[in-house]
mmCIF file of C-alpha atoms in Angstrom:
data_model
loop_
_atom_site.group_PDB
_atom_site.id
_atom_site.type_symbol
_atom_site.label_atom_id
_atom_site.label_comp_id
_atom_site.label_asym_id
_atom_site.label_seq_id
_atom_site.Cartn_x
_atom_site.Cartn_y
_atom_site.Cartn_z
ATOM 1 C CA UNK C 30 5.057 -17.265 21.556
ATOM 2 C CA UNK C 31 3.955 -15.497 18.188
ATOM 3 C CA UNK C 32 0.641 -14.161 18.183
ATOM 4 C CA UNK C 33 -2.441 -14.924 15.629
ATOM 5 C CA UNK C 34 -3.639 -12.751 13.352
ATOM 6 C CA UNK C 35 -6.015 -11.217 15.556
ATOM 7 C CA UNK C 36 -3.537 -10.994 18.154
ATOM 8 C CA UNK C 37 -1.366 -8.713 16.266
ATOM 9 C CA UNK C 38 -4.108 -6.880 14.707
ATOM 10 C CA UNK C 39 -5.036 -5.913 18.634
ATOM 11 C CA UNK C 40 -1.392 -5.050 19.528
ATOM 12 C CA UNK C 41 -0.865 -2.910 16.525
ATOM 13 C CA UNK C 42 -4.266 -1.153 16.532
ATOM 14 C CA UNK C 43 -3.383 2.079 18.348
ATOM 15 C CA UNK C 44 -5.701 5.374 18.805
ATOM 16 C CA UNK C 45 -3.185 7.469 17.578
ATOM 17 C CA UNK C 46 -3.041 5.477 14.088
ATOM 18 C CA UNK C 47 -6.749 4.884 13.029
ATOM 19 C CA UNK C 48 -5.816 4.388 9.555
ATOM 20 C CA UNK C 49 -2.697 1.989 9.990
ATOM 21 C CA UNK C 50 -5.555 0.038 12.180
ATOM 22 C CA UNK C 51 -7.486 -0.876 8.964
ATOM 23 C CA UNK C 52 -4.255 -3.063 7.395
ATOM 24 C CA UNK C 53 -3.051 -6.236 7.592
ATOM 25 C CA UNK C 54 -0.817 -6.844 10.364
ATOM 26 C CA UNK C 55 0.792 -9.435 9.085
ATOM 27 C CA UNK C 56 1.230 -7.681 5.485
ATOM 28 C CA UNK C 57 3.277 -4.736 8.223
ATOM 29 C CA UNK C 58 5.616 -7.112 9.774
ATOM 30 C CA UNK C 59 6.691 -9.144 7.110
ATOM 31 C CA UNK C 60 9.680 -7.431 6.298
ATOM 32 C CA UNK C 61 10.207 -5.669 9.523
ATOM 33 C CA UNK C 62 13.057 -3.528 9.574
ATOM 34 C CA UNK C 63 13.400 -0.515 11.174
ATOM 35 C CA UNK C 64 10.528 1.533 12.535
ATOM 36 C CA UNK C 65 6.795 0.876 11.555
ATOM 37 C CA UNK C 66 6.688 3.331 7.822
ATOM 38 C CA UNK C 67 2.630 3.027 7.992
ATOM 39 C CA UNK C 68 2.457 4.551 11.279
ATOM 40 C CA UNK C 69 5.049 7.006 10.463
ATOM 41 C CA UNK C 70 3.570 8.233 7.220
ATOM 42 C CA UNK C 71 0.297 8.620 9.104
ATOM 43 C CA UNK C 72 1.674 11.114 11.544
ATOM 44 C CA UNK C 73 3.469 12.670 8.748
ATOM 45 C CA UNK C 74 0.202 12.920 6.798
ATOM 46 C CA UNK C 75 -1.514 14.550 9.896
ATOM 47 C CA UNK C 76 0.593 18.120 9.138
ATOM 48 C CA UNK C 77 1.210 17.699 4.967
ATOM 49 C CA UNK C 78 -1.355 18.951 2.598
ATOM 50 C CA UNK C 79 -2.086 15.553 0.667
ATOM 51 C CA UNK C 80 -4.759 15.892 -2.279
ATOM 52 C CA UNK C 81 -6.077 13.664 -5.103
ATOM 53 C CA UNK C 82 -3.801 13.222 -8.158
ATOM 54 C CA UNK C 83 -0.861 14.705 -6.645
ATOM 55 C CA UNK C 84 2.615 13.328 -7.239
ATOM 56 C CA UNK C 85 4.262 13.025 -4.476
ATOM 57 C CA UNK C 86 7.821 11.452 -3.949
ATOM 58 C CA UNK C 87 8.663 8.793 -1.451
ATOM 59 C CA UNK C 88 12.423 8.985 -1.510
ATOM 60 C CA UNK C 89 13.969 6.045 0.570
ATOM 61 C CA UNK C 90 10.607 4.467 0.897
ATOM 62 C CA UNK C 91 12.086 0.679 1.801
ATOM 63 C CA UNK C 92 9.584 -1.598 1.075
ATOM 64 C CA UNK C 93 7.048 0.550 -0.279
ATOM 65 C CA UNK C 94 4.461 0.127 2.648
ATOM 66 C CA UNK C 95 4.513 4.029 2.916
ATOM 67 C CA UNK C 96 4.212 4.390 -0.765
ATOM 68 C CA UNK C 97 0.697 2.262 -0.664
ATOM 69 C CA UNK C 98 -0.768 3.669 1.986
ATOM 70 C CA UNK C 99 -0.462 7.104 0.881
ATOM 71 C CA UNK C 100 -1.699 6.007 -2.583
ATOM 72 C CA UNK C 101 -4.806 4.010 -1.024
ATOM 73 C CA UNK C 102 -5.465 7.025 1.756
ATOM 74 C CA UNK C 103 -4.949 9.880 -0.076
ATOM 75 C CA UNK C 104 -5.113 9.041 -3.982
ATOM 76 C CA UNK C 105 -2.059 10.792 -5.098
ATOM 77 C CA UNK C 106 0.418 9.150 -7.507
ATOM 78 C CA UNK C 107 3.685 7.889 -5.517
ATOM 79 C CA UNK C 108 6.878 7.131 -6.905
ATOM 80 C CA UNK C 109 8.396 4.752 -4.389
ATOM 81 C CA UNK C 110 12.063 5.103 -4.403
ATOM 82 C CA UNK C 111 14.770 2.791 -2.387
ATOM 83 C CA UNK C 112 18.172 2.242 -3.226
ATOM 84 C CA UNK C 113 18.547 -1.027 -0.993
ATOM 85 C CA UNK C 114 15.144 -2.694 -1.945
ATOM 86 C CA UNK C 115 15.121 -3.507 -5.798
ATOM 87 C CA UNK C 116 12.487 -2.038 -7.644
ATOM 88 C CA UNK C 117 11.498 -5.263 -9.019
ATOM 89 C CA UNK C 118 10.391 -6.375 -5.165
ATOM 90 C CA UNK C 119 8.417 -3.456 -4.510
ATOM 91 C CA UNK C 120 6.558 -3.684 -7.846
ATOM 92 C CA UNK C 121 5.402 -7.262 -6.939
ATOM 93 C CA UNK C 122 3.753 -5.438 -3.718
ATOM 94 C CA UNK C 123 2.649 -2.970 -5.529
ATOM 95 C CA UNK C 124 0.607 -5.584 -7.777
ATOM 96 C CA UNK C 125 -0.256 -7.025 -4.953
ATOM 97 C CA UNK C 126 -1.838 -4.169 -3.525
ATOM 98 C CA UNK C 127 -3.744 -3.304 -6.747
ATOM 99 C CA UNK C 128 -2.010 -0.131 -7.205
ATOM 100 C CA UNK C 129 -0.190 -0.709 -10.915
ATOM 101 C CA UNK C 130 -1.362 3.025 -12.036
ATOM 102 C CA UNK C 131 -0.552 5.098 -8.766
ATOM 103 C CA UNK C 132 2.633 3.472 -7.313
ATOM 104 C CA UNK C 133 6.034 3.728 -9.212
ATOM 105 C CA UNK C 134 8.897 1.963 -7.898
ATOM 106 C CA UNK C 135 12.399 3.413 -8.707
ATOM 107 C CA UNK C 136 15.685 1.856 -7.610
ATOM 108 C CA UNK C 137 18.105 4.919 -7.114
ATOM 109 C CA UNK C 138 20.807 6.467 -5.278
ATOM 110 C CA UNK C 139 19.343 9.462 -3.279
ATOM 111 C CA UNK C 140 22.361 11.942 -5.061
ATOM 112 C CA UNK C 141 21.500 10.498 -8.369
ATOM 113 C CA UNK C 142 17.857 10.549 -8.275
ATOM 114 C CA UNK C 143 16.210 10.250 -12.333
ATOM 115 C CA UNK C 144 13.355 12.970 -11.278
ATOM 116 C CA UNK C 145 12.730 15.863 -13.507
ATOM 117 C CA UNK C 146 13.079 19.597 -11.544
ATOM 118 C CA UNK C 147 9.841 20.614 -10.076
ATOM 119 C CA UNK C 148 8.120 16.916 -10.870
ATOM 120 C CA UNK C 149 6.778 16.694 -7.599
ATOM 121 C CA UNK C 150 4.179 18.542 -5.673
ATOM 122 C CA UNK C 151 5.429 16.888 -2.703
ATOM 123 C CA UNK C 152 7.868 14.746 -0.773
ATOM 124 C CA UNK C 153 8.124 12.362 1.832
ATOM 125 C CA UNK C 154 10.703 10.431 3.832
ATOM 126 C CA UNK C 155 10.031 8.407 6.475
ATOM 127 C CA UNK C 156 13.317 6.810 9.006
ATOM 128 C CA UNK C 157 15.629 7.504 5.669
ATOM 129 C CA UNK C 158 16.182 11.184 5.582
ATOM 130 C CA UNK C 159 18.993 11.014 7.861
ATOM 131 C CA UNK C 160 21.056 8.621 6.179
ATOM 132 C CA UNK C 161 21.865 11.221 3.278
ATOM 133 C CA UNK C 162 20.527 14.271 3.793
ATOM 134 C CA UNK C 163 22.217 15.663 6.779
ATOM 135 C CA UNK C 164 24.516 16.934 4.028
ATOM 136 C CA UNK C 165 24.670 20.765 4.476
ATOM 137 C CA UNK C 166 24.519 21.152 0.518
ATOM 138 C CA UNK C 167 21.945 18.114 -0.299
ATOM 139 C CA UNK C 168 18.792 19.904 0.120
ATOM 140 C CA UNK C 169 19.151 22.742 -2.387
ATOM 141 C CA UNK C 170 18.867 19.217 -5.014
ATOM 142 C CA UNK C 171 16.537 17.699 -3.351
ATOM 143 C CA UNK C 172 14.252 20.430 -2.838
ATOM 144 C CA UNK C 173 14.175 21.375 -6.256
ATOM 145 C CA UNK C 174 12.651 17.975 -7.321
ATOM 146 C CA UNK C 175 9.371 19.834 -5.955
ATOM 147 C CA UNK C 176 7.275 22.506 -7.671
ATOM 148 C CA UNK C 177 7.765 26.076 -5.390
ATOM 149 C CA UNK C 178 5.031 26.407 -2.600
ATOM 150 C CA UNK C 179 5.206 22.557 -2.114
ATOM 151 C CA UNK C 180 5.901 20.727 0.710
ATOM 152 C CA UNK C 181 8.562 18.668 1.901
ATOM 153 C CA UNK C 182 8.281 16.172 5.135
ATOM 154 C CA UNK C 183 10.277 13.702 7.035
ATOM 155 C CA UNK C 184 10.229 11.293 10.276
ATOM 156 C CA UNK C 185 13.442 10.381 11.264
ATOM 157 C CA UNK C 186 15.322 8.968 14.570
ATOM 158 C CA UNK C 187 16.314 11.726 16.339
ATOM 159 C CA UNK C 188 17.335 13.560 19.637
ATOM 160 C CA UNK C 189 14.860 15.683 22.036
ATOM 161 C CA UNK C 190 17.987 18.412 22.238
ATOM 162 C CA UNK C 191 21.440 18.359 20.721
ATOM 163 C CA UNK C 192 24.087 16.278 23.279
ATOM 164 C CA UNK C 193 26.290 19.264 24.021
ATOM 165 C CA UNK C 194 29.146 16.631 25.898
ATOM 166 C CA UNK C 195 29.545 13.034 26.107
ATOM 167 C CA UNK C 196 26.452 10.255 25.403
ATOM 168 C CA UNK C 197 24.691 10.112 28.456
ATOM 169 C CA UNK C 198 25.902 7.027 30.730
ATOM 170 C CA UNK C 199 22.554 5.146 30.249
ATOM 171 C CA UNK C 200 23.027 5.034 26.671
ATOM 172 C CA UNK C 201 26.822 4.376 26.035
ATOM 173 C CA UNK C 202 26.098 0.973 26.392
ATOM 174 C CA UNK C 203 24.212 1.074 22.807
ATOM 175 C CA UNK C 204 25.490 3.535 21.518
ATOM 176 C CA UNK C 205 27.222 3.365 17.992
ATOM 177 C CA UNK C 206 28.680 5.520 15.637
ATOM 178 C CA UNK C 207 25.640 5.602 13.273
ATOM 179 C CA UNK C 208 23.698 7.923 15.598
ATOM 180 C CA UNK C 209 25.274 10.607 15.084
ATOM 181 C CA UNK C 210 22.910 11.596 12.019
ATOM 182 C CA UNK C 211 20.587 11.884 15.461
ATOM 183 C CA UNK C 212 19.157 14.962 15.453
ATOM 184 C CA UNK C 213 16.827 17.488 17.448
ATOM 185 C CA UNK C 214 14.053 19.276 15.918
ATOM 186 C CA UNK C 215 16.049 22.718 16.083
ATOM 187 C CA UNK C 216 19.208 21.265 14.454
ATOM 188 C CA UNK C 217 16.909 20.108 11.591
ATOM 189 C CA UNK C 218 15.192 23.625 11.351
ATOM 190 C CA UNK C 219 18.466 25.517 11.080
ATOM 191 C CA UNK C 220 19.742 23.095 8.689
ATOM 192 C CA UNK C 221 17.419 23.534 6.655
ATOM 193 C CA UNK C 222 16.758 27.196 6.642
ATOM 194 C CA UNK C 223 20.366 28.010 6.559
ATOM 195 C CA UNK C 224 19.920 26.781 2.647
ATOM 196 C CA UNK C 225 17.188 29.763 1.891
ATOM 197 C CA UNK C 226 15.780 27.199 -0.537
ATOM 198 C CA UNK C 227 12.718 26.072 1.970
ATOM 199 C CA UNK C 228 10.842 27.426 5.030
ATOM 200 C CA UNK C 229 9.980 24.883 7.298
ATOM 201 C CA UNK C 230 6.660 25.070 8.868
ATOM 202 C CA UNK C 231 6.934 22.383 11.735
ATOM 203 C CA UNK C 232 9.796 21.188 13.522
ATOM 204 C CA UNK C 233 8.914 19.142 16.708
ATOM 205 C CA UNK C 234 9.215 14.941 18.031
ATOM 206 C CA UNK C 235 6.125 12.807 17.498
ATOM 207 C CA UNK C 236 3.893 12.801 20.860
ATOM 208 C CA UNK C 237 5.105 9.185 22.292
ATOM 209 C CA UNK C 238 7.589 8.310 19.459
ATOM 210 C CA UNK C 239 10.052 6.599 21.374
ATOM 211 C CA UNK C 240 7.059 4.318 22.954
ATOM 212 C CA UNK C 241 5.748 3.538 19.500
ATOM 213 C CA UNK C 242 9.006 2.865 18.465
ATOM 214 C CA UNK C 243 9.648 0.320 21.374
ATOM 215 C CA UNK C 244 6.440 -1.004 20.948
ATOM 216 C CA UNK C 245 6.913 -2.088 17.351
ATOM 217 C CA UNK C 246 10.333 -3.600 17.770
ATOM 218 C CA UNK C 247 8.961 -5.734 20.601
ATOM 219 C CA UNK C 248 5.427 -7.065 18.686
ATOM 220 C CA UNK C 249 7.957 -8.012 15.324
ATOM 221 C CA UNK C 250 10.935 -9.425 17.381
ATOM 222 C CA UNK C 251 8.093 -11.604 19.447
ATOM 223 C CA UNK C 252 6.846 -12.643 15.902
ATOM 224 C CA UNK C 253 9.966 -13.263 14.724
ATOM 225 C CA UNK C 254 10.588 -15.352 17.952
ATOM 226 C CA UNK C 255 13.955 -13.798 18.250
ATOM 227 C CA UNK C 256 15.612 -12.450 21.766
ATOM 228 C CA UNK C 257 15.438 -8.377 22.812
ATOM 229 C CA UNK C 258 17.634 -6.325 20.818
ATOM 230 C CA UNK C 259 20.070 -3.899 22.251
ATOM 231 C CA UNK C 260 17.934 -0.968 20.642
ATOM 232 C CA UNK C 261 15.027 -1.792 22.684
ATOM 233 C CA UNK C 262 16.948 -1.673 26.142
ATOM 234 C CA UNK C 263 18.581 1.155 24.794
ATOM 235 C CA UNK C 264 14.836 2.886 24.591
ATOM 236 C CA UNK C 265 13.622 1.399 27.601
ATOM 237 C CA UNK C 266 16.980 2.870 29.448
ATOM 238 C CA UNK C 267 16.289 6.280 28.088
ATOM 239 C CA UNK C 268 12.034 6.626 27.931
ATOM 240 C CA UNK C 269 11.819 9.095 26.271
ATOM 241 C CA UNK C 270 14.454 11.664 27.722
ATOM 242 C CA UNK C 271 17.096 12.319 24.989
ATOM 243 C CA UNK C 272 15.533 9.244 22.049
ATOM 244 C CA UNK C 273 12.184 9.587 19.734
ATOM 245 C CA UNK C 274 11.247 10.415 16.543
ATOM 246 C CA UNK C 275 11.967 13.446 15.022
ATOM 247 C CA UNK C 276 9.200 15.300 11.865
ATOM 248 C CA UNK C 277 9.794 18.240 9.932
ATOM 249 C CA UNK C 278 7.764 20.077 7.476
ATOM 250 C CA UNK C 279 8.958 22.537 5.134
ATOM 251 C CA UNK C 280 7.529 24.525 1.848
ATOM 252 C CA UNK C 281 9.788 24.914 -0.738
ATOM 253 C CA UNK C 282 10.541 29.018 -1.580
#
């Protein structure tokens, strides 16, 4: 049965997100799709230096939820950039959200991105990173997009270590070929370092990420009175012991 509005406000107000608690649910779950961006970008803002009037990318930002709440927390300047949500969409909920001067949306391919060397004093990415930039040459690009001495942060899917053999039995079931851009918190900080173009600060998995993650797939599929998904038994199966949410911080040299 779907819940009311104060239903899902209740379900999706959790400690650990005090600032996701303040927004609409229903504005959250309209176009659910993947994992929750607000509550990423808040524990992504928790360890990023975020300050008024600074320009910060959002590079695969989806439907530009991430983009608006850093704008309306923080009161930097975000251009919101999605290759496989046109920029004319995310420009109507921009409008919507009163946010005409501080949100830009952009409708780009991540290795043709129209951004000016050292535009940025910061980027973003929240459950998009992986889908391009596991690319041993793609962050020497990318990280040049930001001014040296700025930072550089993503969420992604990932794994709590590196599977050194086959997928563990519980999760062959669900597994597909796509997870292999899975990856743990070391594998990210080597990758990254290897380049010499950023140090990363921060390499670790969200406290509870895989629990959030369930969580929100369960309140949206409810709302969207549609059956489990294989992903959530796949989490449930595995609670926490290989799946969850991978963030990394880095400062551009």
């Amino acid at each position: 049965m779907k819940r009311t509005t104060e239903e899902l406000r209740e379900a999706l107000s959790l400690p650990e997100f005090p600032r996701s608690a303040g927004y609409d649910p229903d504005w959250m779950i309209a176009t659910f799709g993947g994992a929750n961006a607000v509550w990423l970008t808040e524990a992504l803002s928790e360890v990023m230096i975020l300050e008024p009037g600074m320009r910060v990318l959002d590079m695969g930002c989806g439907t530009a939820k991430s983009s608006i709440f850093l704008a309306r927390e923080f009161d930097v300047e975000v251009w919101a950039t999605d290759l496989w949500v046109k920029a004319d969409e995310n420009w109507q909920r921009i409008r919507d959200a009163g946010l005409e001067g501080r949100v830009f949306p952009i409708h780009a391919e991540a290795h043709a991105l129209p951004f000016a060397s050292e535009f940025f004093d910061a980027s973003i990415s929240m459950d998009a990173y992986h889908y391009f930039g596991t690319d041993d040459l793609y962050i020497r690009p990318y990280s040049r997009l930001v001014k040296p001495g700025g930072q550089l942060g993503i969420i992604v899917p990932g794994l709590v270590e590196e599977l050194s053999g086959p997928v563990p039995e519980h999760l062959a079931p669900y597994w597909v070929w796509d997870f292999c851009s899975f990856h743990s918190p070391a594998w990210w900080r080597r990758h990254w370092e290897k380049s010499e173009q950023v140090e990363v600060e921060l390499a670790d998995m969200t406290a509870d990420g895989w629990k959030h993650w369930l969580h929100w797939n369960e309140v949206c599929l409810r709302q969207a009175d549609r059956e489990d998904s294989d992903e959530n038994r796949m989490l449930r199966a595995d609670a926490g012991q290989h799946l969850g949410l991978t963030r990394v911080v880095a400062r551009r040299k």
